[in-house]
Short mmCIF file of C-alpha atoms in Angstrom, two decimals:
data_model
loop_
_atom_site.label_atom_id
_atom_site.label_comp_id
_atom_site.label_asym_id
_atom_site.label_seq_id
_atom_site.Cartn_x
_atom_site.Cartn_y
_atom_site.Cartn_z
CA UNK W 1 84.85 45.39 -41.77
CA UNK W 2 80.82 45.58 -42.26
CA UNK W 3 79.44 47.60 -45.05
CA UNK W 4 77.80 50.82 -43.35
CA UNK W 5 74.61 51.77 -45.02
CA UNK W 6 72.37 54.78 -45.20
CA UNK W 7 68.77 54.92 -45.75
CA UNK W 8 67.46 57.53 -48.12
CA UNK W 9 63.78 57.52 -47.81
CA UNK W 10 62.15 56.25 -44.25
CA UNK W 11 59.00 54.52 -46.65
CA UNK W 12 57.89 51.20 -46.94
CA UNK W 13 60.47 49.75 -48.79
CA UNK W 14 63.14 51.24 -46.50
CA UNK W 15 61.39 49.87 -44.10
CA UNK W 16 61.54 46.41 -45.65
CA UNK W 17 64.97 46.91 -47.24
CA UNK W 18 66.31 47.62 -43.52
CA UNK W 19 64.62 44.50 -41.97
CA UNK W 20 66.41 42.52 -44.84
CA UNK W 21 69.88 43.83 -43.58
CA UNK W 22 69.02 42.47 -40.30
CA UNK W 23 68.79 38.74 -41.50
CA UNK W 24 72.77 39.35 -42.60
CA UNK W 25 75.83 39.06 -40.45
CA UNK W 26 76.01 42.07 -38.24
CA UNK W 27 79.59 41.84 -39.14
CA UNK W 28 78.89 42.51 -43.01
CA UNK W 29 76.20 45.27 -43.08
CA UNK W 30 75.06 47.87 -40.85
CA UNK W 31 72.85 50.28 -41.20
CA UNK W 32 74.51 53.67 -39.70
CA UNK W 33 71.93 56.52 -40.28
CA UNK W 34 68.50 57.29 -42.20
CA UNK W 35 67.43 60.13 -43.88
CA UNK W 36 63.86 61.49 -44.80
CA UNK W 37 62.19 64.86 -46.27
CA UNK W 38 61.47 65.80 -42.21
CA UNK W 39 63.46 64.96 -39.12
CA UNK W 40 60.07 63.37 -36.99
CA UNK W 41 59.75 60.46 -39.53
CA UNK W 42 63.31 60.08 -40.03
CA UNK W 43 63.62 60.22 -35.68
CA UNK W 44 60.83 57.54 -35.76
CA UNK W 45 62.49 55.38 -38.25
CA UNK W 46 65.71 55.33 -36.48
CA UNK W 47 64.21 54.51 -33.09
CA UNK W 48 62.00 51.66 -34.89
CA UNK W 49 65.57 49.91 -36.15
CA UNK W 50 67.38 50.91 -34.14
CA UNK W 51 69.70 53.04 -36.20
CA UNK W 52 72.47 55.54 -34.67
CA UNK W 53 71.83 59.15 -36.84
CA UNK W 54 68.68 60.20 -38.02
CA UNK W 55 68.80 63.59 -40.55
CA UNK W 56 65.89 65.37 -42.09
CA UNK W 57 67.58 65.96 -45.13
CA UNK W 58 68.93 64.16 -47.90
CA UNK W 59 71.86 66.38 -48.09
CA UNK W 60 72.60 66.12 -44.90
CA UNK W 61 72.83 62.62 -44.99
CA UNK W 62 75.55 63.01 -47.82
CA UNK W 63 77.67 64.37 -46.06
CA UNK W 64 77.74 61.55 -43.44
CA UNK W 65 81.54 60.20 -43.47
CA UNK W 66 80.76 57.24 -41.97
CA UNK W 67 78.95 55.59 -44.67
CA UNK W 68 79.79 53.31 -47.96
CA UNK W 69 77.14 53.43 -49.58
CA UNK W 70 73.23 54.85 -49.75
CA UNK W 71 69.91 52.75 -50.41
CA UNK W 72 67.73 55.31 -52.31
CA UNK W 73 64.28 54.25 -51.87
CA UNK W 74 62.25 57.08 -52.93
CA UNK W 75 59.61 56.78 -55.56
CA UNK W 76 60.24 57.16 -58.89
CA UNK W 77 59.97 60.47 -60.22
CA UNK W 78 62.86 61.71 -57.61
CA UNK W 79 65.78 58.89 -58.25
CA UNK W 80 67.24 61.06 -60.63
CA UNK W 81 67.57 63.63 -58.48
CA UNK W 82 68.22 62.32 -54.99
CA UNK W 83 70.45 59.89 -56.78
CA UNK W 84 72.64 63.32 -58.31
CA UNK W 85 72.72 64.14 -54.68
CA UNK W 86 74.80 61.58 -53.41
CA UNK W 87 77.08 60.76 -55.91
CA UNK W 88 77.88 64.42 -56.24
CA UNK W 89 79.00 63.86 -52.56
CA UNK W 90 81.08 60.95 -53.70
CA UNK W 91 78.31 58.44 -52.48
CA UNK W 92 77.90 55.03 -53.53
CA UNK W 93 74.24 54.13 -54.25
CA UNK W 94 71.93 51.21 -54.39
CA UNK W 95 68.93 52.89 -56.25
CA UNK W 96 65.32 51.66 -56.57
CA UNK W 97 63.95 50.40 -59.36
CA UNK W 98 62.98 51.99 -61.87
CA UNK W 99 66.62 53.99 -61.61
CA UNK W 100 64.96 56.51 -63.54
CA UNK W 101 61.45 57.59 -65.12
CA UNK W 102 62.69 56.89 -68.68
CA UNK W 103 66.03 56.59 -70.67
CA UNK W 104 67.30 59.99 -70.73
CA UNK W 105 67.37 59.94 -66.59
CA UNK W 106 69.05 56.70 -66.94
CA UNK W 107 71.73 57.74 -69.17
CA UNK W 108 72.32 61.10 -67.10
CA UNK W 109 72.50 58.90 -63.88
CA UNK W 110 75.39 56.85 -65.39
CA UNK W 111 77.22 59.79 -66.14
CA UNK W 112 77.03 60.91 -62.63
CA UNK W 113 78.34 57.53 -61.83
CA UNK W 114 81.37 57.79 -64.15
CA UNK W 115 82.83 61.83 -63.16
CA UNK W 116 82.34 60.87 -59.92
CA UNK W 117 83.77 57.32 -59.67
CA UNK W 118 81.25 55.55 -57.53
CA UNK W 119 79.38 52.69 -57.43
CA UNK W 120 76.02 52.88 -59.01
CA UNK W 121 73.51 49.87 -59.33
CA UNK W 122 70.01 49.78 -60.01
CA UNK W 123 67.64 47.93 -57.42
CA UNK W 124 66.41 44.88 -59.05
CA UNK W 125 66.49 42.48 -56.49
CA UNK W 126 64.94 39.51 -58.47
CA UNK W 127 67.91 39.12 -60.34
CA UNK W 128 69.96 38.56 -56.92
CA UNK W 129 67.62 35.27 -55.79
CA UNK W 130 68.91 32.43 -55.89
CA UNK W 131 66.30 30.69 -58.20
CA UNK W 132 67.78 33.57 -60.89
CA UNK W 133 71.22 32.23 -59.73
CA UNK W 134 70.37 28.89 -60.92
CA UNK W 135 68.11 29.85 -63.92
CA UNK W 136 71.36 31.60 -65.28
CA UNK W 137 74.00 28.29 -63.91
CA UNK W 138 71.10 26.13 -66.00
CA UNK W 139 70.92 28.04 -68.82
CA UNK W 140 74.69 28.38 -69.28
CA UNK W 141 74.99 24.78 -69.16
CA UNK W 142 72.78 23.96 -71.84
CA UNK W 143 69.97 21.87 -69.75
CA UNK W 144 67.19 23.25 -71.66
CA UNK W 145 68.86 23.55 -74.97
CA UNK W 146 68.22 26.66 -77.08
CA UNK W 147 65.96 29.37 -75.72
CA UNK W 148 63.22 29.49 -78.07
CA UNK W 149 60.48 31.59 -76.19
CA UNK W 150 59.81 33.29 -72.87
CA UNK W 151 57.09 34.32 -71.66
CA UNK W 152 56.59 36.58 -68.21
CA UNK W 153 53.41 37.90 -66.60
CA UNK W 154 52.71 40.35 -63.32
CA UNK W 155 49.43 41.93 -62.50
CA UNK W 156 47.36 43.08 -59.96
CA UNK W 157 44.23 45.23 -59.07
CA UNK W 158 46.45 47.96 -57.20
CA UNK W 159 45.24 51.32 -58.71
CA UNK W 160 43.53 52.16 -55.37
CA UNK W 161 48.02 53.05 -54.87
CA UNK W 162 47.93 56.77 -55.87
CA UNK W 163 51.91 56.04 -56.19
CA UNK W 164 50.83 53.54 -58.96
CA UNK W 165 48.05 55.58 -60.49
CA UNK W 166 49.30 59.01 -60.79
CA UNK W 167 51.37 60.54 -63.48
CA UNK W 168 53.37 63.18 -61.39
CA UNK W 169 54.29 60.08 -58.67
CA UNK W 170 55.50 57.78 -61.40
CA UNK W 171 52.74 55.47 -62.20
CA UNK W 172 52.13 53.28 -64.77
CA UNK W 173 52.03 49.29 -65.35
CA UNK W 174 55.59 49.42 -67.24
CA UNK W 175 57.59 51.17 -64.69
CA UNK W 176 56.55 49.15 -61.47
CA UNK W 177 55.43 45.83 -63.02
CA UNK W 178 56.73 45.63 -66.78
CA UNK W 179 60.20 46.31 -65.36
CA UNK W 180 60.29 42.78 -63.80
CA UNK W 181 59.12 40.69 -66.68
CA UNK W 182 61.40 42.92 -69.04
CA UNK W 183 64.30 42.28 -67.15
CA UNK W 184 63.58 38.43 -66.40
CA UNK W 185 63.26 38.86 -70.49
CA UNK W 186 67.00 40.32 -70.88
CA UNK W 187 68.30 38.30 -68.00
CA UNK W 188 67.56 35.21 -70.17
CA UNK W 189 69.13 36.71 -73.57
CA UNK W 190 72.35 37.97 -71.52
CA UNK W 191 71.31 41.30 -71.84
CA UNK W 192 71.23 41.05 -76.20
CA UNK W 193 68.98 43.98 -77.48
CA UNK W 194 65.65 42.88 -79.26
CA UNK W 195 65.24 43.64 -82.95
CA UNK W 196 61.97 44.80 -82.48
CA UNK W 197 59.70 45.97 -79.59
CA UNK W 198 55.66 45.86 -80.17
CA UNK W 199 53.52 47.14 -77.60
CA UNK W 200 49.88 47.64 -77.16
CA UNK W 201 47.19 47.98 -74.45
CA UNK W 202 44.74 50.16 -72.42
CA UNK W 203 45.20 53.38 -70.11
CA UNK W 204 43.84 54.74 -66.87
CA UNK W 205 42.07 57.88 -66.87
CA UNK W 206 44.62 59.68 -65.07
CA UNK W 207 47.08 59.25 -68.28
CA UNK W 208 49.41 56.28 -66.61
CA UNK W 209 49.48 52.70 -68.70
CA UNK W 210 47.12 50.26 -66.69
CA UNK W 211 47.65 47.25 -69.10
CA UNK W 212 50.39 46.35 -71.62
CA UNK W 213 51.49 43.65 -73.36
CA UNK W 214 54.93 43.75 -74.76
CA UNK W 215 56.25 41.44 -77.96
CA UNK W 216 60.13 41.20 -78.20
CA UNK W 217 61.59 39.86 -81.28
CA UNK W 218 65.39 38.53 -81.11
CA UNK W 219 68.21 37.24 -83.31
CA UNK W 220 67.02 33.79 -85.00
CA UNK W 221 63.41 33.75 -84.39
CA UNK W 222 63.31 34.12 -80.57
CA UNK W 223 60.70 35.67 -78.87
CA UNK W 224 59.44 37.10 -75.85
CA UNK W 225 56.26 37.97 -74.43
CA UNK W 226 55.69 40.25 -71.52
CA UNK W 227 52.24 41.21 -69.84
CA UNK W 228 52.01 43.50 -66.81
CA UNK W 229 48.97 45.35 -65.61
CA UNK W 230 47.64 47.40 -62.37
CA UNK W 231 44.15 46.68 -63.26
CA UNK W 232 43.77 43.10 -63.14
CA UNK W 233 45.63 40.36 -61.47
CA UNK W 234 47.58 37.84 -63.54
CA UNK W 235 49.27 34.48 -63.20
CA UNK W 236 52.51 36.18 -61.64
CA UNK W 237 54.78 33.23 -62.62
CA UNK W 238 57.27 32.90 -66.16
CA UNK W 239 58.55 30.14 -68.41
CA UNK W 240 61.37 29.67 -70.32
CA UNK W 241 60.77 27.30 -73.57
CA UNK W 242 64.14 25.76 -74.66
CA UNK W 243 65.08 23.29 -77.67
CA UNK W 244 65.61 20.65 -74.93
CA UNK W 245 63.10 21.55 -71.98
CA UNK W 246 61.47 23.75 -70.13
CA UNK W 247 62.57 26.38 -66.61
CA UNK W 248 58.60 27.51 -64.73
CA UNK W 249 58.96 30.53 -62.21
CA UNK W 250 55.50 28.68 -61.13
CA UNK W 251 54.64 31.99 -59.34
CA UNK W 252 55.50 35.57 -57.73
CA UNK W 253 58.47 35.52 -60.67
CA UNK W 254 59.17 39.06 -59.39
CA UNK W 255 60.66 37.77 -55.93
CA UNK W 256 61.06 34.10 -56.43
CA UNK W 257 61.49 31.28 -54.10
CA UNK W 258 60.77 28.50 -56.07
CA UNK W 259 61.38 26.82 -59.76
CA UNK W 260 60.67 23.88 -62.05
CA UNK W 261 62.75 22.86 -64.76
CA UNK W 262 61.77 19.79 -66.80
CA UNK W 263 58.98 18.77 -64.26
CA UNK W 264 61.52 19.15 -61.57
CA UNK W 265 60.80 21.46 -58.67
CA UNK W 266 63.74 23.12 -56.06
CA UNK W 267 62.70 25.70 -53.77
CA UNK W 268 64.85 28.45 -52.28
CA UNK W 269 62.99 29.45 -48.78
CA UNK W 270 63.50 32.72 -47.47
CA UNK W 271 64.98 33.50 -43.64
CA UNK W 272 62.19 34.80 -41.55
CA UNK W 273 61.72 38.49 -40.66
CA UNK W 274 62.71 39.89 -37.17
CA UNK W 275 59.48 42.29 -37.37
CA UNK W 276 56.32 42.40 -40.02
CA UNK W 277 57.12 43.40 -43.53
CA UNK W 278 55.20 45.76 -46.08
CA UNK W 279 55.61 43.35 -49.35
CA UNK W 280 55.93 39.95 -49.90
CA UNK W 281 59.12 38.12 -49.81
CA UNK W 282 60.94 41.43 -48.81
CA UNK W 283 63.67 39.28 -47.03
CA UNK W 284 64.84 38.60 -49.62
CA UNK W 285 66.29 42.06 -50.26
CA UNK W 286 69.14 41.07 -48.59
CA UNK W 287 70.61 39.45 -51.67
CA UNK W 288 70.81 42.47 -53.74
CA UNK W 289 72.60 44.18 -50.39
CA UNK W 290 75.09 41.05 -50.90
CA UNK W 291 75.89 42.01 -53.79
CA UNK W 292 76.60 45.49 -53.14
CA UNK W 293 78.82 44.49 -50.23
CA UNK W 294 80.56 42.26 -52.61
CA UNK W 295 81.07 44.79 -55.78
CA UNK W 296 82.66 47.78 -52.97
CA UNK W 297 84.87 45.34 -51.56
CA UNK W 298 86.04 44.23 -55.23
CA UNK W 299 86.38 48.32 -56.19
CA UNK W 300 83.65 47.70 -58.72
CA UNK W 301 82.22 50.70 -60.21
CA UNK W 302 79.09 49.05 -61.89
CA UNK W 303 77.87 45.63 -60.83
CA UNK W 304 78.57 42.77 -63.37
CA UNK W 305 75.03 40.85 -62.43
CA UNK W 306 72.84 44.45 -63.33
CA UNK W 307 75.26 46.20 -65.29
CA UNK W 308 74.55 49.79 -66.28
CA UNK W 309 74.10 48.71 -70.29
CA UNK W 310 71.17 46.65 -68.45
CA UNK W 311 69.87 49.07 -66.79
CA UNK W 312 70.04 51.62 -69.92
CA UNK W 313 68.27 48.81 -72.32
CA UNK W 314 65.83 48.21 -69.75
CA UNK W 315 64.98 52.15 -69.75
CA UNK W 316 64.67 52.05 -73.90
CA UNK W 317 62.48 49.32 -74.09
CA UNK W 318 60.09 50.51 -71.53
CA UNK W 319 60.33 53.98 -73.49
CA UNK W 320 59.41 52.24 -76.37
CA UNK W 321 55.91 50.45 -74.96
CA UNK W 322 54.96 53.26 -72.91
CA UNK W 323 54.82 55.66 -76.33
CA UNK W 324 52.52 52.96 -78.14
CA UNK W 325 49.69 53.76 -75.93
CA UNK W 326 50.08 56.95 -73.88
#
């Protein structure tokens, strides 16, 4: 039987999130009904992909019975809240990243998660590709030896975005950039906490970090170094510095489709889209909505790939760099 999604949100990323579906058997995931703030862009959306119900209200789309689970892809600042919304209706959810504006949401989403008994993961699709597949089969194995160092970098001139630039929308460098390095970061140390975070770097004049870069200390001298910014565009790729070798993310490390590990390249290409996407790579959505489909039909509460103690440590650190210079 196919997984039968909702759409919260009839944005961009819904947009792209529901032309991702479409590259997956029709058999395993369909997308049932949409939802948006008012019924004409939630009408439009529906006739665009071709989706059954259309509502013009979140709540109303909660109480659809005929769905398994809801992809929340509203900004930022209202995850916490939509996100109450349908798990209080005994919704499973697939929420964007961030999956909240700072720890405290975090923590209170997980909670919802638990008295409710549903399935709650947070939206990083990076860690879904299959060139983070193999960095984690590689790593496991030992081909690099000992991680010693790694390094991660995203940036681009994109405060023209008033989503990216604005306090009361979510903005910031950390919370839409940073979150990808940081999590390529704990992805690599299986989730281990760091004993120390340093962070310093520059602000836009609307209050919102433009430019960080982030120091991690762990266990036995490793390190990590993160550098995100909204101001300036960056080499977008990671490394991995082992004992033994070395694993490259040459570039867009955020939604991979390539790596090098030793010298060695392997690429991972992407199916094409059945109509023009918003973001780069966006197909590749679709692995995230695997795993989703995968976790339900197991009866998993919290995915074992993006776990909610990695989506809570994730939350801290970024806590912790955005109070060293806002």
């Amino acid at each position: 039987m196919a997984t039968r999604w909702g759409i919260c949100s009839a944005g961009k990323i819904s947009h792209d999130f529901t032309v991702a579906l479409r590259t997956l058997p029709a058999g395993e995931h369909q997308v049932v009904a949409v939802a948006a703030r008012d019924l004409i862009h939630a009408q439009a959306f529906a006739a665009k992909h071709g989706i059954p119900r259309a509502y013009g209200s979140y709540e109303e789309l909660a109480q659809d019975t005929e769905i398994d689970v809801v992809y929340v892809g509203t900004i930022h600042p209202h995850h916490l809240g939509v996100g109450r919304i349908f798990m209080n209706a005994h919704k499973n959810v697939l929420i964007e990243k961030p999956l909240g504006m700072n720890a405290g949401e975090v923590s209170e989403l997980i909670s919802t998660a638990k008295k409710n008994k549903v399935f709650m993961m947070e939206a990083l699709w990076t860690r879904f590709f299959p060139v983070s597949v193999e960095i984690r089969q590689r790593l496991a194995r030992g081909e690099v030896g000992e991680v010693q160092l790694v390094r991660a970098d995203l940036g681009a001139p994109l405060t023209h975005i008033p989503r990216l630039a604005e306090r009361e929308l979510g903005g910031g460098a950390v919370l839409d950039l940073g979150v990808y390095c940081l999590q390529f970061v704990f992805m690599v140390f299986n989730g281990e906490k760091p004993e120390s975070v340093y962070a310093t770097g520059s602000c836009l004049d609307t209050g919102v970090d433009g430019t960080l870069v982030i120091v991690l200390k762990f266990s036995g001298k490793r390190m990590a170094v993160c550098t995100c910014s909204i101001t300036m565009m960056l080499t977008n790729d990671a490394v991995i510095v082992g004992s033994k070798g070395t694993i490259k993310v040459p570039d867009h490390m955020w939604c991979p489709t390539a790596l090098e590990v030793n010298g060695v390249i392997s690429k991972h290409p992407l199916p094409e889209p059945s109509m023009p996407l918003n973001f780069i790579n966006s197909t590749g959505l679709r692995y995230e909505a695997q795993e989703v489909r995968q976790c339900l039909l197991q009866g998993f509460k919290e995915c074992p790939v993006m776990s909610w103690s990695d989506s809570s440590l994730l939350a801290e650190v970024m806590d912790e760099a955005r109070r060293a210079v806002t």
